[in-house]
Tab-separated table of C-alpha atoms in Angstrom:
chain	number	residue	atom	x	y	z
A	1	UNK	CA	-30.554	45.377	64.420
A	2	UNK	CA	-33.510	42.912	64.814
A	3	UNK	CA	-30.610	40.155	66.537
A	4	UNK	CA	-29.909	42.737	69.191
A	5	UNK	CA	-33.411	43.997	69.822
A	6	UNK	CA	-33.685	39.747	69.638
A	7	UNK	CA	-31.703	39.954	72.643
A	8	UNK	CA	-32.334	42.691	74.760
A	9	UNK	CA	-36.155	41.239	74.821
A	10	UNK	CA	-35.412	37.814	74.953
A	11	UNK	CA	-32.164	38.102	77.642
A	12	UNK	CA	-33.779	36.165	80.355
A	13	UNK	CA	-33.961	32.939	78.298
A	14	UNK	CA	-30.560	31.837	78.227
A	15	UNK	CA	-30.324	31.842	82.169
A	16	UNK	CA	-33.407	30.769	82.593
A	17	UNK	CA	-32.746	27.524	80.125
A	18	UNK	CA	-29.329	27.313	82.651
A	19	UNK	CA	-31.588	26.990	85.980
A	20	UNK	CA	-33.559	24.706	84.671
A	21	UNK	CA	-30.440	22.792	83.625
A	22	UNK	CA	-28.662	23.105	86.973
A	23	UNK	CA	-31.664	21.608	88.508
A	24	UNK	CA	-31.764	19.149	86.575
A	25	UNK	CA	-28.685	18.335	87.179
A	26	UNK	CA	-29.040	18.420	90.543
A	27	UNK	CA	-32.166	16.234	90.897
A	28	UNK	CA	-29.717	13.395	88.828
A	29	UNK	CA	-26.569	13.783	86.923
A	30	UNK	CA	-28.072	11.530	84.544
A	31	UNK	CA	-30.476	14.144	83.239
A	32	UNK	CA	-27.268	15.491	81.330
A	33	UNK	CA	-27.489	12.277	78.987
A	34	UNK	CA	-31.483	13.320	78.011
A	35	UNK	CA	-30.583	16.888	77.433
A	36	UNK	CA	-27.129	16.818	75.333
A	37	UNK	CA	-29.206	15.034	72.580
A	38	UNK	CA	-32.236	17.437	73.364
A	39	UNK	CA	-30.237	20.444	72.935
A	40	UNK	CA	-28.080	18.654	70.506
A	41	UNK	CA	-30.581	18.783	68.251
A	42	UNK	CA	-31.886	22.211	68.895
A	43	UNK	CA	-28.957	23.560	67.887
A	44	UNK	CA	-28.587	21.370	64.838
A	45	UNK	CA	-32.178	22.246	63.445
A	46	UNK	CA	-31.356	26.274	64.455
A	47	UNK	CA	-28.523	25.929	62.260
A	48	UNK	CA	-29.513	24.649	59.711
A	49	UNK	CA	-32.367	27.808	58.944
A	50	UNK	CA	-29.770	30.533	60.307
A	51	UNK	CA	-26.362	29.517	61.903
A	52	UNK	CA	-25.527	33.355	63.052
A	53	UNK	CA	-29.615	34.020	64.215
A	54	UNK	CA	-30.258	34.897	67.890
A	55	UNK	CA	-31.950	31.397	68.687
A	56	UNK	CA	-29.055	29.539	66.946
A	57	UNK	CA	-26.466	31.263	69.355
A	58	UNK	CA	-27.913	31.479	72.581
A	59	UNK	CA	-29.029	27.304	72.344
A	60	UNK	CA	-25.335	27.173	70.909
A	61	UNK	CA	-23.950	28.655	74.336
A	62	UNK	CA	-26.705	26.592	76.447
A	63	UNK	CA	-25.336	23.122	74.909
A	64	UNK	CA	-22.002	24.180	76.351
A	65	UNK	CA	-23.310	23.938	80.053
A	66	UNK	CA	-25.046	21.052	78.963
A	67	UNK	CA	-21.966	19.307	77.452
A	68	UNK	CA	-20.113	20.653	80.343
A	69	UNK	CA	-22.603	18.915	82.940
A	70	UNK	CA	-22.359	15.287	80.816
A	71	UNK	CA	-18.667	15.442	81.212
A	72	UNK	CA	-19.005	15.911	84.439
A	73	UNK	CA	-21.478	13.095	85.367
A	74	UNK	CA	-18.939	11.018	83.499
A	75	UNK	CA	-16.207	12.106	85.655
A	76	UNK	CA	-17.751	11.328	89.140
A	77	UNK	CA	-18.728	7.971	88.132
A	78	UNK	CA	-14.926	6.924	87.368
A	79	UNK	CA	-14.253	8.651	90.920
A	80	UNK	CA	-16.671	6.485	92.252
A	81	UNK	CA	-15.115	3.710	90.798
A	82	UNK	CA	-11.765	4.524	92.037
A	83	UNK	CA	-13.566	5.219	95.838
A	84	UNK	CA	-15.116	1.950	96.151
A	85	UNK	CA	-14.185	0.197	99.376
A	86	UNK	CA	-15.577	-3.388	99.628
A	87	UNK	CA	-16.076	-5.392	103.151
A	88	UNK	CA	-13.195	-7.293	104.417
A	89	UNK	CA	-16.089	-9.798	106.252
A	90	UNK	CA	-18.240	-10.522	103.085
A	91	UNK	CA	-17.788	-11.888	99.674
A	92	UNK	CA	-17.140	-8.925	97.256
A	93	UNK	CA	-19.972	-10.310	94.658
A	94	UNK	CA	-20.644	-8.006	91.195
A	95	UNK	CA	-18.721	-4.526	92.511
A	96	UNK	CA	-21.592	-1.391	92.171
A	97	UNK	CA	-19.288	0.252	89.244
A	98	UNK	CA	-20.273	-2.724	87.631
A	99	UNK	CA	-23.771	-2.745	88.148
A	100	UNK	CA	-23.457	0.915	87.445
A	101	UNK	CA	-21.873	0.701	84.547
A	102	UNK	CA	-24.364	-1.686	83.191
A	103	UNK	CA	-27.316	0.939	84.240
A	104	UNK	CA	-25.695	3.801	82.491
A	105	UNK	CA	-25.381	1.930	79.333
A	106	UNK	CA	-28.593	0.548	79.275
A	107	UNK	CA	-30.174	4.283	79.858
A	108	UNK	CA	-27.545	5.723	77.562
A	109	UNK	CA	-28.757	3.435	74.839
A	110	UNK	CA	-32.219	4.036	74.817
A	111	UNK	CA	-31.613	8.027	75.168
A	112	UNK	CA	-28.920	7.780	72.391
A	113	UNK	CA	-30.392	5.147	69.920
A	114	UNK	CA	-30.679	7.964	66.785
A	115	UNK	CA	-29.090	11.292	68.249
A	116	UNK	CA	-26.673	13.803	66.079
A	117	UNK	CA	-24.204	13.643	68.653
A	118	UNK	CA	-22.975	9.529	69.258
A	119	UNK	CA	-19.638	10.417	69.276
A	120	UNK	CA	-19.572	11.810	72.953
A	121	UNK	CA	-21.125	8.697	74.197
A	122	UNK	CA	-18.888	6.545	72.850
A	123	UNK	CA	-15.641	8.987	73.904
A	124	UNK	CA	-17.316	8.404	77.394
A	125	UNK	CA	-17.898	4.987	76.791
A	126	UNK	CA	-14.279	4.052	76.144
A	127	UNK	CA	-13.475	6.005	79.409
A	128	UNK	CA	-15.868	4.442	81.754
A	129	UNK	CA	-14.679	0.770	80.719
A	130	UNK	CA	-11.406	1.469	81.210
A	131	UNK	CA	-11.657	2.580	84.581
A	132	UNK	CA	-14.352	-0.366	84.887
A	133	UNK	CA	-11.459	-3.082	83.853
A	134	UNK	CA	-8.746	-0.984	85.835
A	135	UNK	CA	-10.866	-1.214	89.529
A	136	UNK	CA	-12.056	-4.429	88.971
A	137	UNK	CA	-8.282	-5.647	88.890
A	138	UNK	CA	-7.293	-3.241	91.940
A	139	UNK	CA	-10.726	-4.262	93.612
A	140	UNK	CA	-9.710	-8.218	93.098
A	141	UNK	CA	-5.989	-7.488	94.451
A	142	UNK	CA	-6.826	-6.188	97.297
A	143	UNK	CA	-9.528	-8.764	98.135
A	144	UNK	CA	-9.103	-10.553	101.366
A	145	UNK	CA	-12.422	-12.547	101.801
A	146	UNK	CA	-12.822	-13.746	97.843
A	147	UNK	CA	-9.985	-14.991	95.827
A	148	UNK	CA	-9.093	-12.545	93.083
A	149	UNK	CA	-9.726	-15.232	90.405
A	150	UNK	CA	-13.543	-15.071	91.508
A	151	UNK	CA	-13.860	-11.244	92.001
A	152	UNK	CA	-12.296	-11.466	88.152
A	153	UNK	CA	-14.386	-13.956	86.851
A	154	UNK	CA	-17.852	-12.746	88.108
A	155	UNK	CA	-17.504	-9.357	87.188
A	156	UNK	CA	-15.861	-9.364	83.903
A	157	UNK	CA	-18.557	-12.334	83.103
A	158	UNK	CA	-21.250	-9.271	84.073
A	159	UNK	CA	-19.148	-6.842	81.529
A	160	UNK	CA	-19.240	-9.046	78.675
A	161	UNK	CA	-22.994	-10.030	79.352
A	162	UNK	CA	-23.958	-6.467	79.092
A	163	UNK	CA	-21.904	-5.960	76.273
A	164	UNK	CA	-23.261	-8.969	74.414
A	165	UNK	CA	-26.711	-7.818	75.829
A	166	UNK	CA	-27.091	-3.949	74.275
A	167	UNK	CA	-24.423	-4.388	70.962
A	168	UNK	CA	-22.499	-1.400	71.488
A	169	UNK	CA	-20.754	-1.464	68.472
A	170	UNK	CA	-17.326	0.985	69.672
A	171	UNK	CA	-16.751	-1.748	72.371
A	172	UNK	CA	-16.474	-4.575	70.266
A	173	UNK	CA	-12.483	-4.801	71.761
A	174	UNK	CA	-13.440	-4.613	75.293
A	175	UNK	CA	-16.398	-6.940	74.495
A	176	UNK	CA	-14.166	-9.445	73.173
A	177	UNK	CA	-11.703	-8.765	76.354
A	178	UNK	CA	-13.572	-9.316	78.987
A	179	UNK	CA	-14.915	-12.672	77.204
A	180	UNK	CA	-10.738	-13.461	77.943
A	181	UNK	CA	-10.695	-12.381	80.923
A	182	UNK	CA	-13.246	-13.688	82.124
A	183	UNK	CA	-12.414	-17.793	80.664
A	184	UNK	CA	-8.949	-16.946	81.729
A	185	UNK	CA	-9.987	-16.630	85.527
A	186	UNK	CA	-12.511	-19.591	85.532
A	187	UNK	CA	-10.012	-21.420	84.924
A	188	UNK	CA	-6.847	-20.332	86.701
A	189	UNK	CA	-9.718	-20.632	89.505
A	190	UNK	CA	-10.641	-23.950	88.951
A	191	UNK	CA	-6.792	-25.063	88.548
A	192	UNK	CA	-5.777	-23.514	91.704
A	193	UNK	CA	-8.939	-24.547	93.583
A	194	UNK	CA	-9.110	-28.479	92.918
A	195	UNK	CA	-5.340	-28.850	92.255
A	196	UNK	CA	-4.517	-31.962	92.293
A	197	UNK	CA	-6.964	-34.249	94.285
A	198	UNK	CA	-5.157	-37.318	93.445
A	199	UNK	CA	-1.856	-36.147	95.345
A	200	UNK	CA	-0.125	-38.957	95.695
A	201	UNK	CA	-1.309	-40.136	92.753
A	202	UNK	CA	0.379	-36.934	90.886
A	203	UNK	CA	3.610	-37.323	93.344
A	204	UNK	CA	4.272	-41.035	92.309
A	205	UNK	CA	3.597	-40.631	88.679
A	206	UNK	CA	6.113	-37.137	88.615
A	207	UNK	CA	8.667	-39.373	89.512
A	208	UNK	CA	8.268	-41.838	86.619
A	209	UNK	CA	8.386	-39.146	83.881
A	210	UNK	CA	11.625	-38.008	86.012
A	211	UNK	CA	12.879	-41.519	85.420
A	212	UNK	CA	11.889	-41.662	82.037
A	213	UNK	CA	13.451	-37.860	81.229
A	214	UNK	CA	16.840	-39.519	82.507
A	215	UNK	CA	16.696	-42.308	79.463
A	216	UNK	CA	14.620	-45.152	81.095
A	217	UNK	CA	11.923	-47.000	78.930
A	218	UNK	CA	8.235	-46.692	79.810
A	219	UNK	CA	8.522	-50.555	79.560
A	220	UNK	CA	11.122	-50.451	81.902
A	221	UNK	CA	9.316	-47.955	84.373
A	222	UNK	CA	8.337	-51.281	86.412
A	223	UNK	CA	11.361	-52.300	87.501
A	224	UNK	CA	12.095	-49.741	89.224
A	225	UNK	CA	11.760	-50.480	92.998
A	226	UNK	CA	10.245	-47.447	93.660
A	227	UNK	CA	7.719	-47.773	91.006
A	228	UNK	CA	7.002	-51.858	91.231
A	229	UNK	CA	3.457	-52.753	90.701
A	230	UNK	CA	2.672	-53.168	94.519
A	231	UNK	CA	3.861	-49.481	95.293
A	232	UNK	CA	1.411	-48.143	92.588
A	233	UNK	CA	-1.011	-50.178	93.791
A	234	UNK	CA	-0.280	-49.076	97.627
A	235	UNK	CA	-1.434	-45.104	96.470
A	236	UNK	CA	-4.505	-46.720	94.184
A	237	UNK	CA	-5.767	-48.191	97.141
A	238	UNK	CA	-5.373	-44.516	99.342
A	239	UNK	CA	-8.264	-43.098	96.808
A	240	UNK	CA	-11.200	-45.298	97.277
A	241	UNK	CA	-14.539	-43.775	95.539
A	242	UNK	CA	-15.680	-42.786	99.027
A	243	UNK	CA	-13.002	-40.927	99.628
A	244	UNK	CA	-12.231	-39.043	96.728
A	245	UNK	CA	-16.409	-38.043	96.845
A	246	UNK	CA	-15.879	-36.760	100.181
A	247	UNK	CA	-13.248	-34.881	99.054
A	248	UNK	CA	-15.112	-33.400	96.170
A	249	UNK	CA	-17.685	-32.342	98.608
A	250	UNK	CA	-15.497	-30.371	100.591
A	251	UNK	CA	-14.610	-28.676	97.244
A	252	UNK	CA	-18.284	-27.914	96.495
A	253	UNK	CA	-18.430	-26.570	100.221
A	254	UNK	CA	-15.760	-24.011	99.273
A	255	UNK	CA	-16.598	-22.776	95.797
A	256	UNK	CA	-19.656	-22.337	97.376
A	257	UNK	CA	-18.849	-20.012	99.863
A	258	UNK	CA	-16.611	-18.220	97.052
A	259	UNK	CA	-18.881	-17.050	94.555
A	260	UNK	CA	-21.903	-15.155	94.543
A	261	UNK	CA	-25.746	-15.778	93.609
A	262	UNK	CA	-26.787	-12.413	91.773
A	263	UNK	CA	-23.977	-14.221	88.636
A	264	UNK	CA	-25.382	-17.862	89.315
A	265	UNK	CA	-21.622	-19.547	87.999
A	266	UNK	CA	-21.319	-21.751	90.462
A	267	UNK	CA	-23.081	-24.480	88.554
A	268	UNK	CA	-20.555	-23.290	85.628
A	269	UNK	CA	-17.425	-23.592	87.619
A	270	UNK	CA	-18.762	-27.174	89.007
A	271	UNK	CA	-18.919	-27.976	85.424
A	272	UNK	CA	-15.598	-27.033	84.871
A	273	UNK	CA	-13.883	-28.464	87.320
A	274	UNK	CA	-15.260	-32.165	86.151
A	275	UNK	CA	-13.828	-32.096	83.132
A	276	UNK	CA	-10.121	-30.858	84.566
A	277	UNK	CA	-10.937	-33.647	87.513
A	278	UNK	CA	-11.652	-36.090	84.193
A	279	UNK	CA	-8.897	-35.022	82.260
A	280	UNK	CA	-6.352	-35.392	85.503
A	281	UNK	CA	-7.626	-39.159	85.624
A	282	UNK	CA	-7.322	-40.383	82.083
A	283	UNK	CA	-4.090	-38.802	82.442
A	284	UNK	CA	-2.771	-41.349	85.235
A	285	UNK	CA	-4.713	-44.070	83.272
A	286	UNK	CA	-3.090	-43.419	80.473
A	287	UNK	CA	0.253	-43.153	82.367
A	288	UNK	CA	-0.570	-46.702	84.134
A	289	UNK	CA	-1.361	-48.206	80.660
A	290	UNK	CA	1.751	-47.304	79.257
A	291	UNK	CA	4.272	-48.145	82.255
A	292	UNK	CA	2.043	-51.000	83.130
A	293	UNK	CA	0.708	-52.534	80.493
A	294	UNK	CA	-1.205	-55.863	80.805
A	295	UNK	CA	-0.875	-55.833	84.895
A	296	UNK	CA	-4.547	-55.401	85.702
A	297	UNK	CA	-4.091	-52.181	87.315
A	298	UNK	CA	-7.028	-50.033	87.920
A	299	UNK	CA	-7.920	-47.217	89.575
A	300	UNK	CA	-10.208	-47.968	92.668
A	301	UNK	CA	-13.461	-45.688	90.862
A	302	UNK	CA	-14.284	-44.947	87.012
A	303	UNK	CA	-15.132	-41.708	84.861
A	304	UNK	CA	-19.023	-42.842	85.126
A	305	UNK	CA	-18.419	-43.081	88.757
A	306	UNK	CA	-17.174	-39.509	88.909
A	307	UNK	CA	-19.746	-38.213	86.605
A	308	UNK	CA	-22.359	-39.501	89.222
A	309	UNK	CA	-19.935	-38.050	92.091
A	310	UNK	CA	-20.513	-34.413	90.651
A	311	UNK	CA	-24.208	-34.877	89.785
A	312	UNK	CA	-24.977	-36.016	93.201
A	313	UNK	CA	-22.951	-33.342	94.878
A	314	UNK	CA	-24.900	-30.765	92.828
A	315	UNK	CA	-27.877	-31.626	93.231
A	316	UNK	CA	-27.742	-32.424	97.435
A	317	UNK	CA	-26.446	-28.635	97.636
């Protein structure tokens, strides 16, 4: 009896507690976060003194719309993911779902750091990076200004910084994934991008270890016509340190235009692309020292003298 006369006095409060929640909404769909641990706990503390009493039920039925309206917010932003166009005339940079993504978790957090109900954000966690990981891949294919390795290394370098950043503990996985992802594209990029810089270099010294394959001696390698002493020498002499810098500058030029400030990597990828340059060179030096050994053959510049070649570059850009 006192329920019902509850609720024939009190009947205006459930849709009264729904305008104010559709306006909420309205105003921004991230309201929904603040109010499904708001009502969340309403409805936990109403329970616990009566689970059956008037207040219990009607803030039970109110957390519906409210759960209804999170979903829902959760929902457009994988939509917008799966909208995104990017400019065919600019470099695509960190993609807004990604920036986005990192806003809604950093909110998220704050609003969620000791609610009753975790468990939905981390259902809509999981969801969001999924479709994050899935655009970011369709965004990079489709890329025509920046290669794909770029519009995969920046972003998933921005994932796993926010990740690292705010510890979300049911992302540890994805964490750890775009950490892969993101080494595995910095350096298919700087493979791809400085290739082989010593071309002839690479071209001349294929063809020994094709000679060698087919039974002949390192030792022996010499004798060959095609790989004497003076034809080695001949491609030494087409890399002089001047050239090779100027080369390297060109590179910088490049990378540069590639990637963009906001992730400040290009200083990262320089990096990298030294020590594949280095590891290239003692690889023909040790190649020369073993087909060669004892000739005096050299190349025309040293690892110091690309070490200064990178600095310098660097540092005049």
């Amino acid at each position: 009896m006192i329920r019902q006369m509850m609720t024939h006095i009190f009947r205006c409060i459930e849709p009264e507690l729904n305008n104010l929640i559709a306006l909420g909404d309205k105003i921004d769909s991230f309201n929904s976060l603040y109010m499904l641990v708001k009502m969340s706990h309403h409805v936990w503390t109403a329970e616990n003194v009566d689970s059956a009493s008037f207040l219990s039920t009607t803030l039970g039925n109110v957390l519906v719309t409210v759960k209804r309206n999170f979903d829902k917010c959760i929902t457009n932003q994988i939509k917008q993911m799966e909208d995104v166009k990017i400019s065919k005339k600019s470099k695509v940079g960190i993609l807004p779902f990604v920036s986005g993504f990192e806003e809604f978790a950093e909110l998220a957090e704050s609003i969620f750091r000791s609610a009753e109900r975790r468990g939905d954000l981390d259902k809509a966690y999981t969801k969001l990076i999924k479709a994050v990981s899935i655009n970011v891949e369709k965004v990079a294919i489709e890329s025509q200004k920046t290669p794909r390795d770029v519009v995969m290394m920046e972003n998933f370098h921005r994932v796993f910084a926010t990740l690292s950043r705010l510890k979300i503990s049911c992302l540890e996985a994805e964490k750890r994934e775009a950490k892969q992802k993101y080494n595995d594209h910095l350096q298919s990029y700087v493979i791809y991008s400085l290739g082989h810089p010593l071309e002839k270099l690479n071209i001349f010294f294929e063809g020994v270890k094709a000679r060698v394959a087919q039974g002949i001696g390192y030792d022996e390698v010499s004798y060959q016509l095609a790989f004497s002493k003076q034809e080695l020498r001949k491609v030494i002499k087409d890399y002089p340190g001047k050239e090779v810098k100027k080369g390297l500058d060109n590179l910088y030029k490049k990378m540069d235009k590639h990637l963009c400030e906001e992730e400040n990597l290009l200083q990262v990828v320089w990096h990298t692309m030294q020590d594949e340059f280095i590891r290239q060179y003692k690889h023909f030096e040790g190649l020369i020292e073993k087909c060669y050994t004892g000739a005096g053959i050299t190349m025309e510049f040293t690892i110091q003298d690309i070490l200064e070649y990178f600095s310098s570059i660097a540092q005049s850009h």
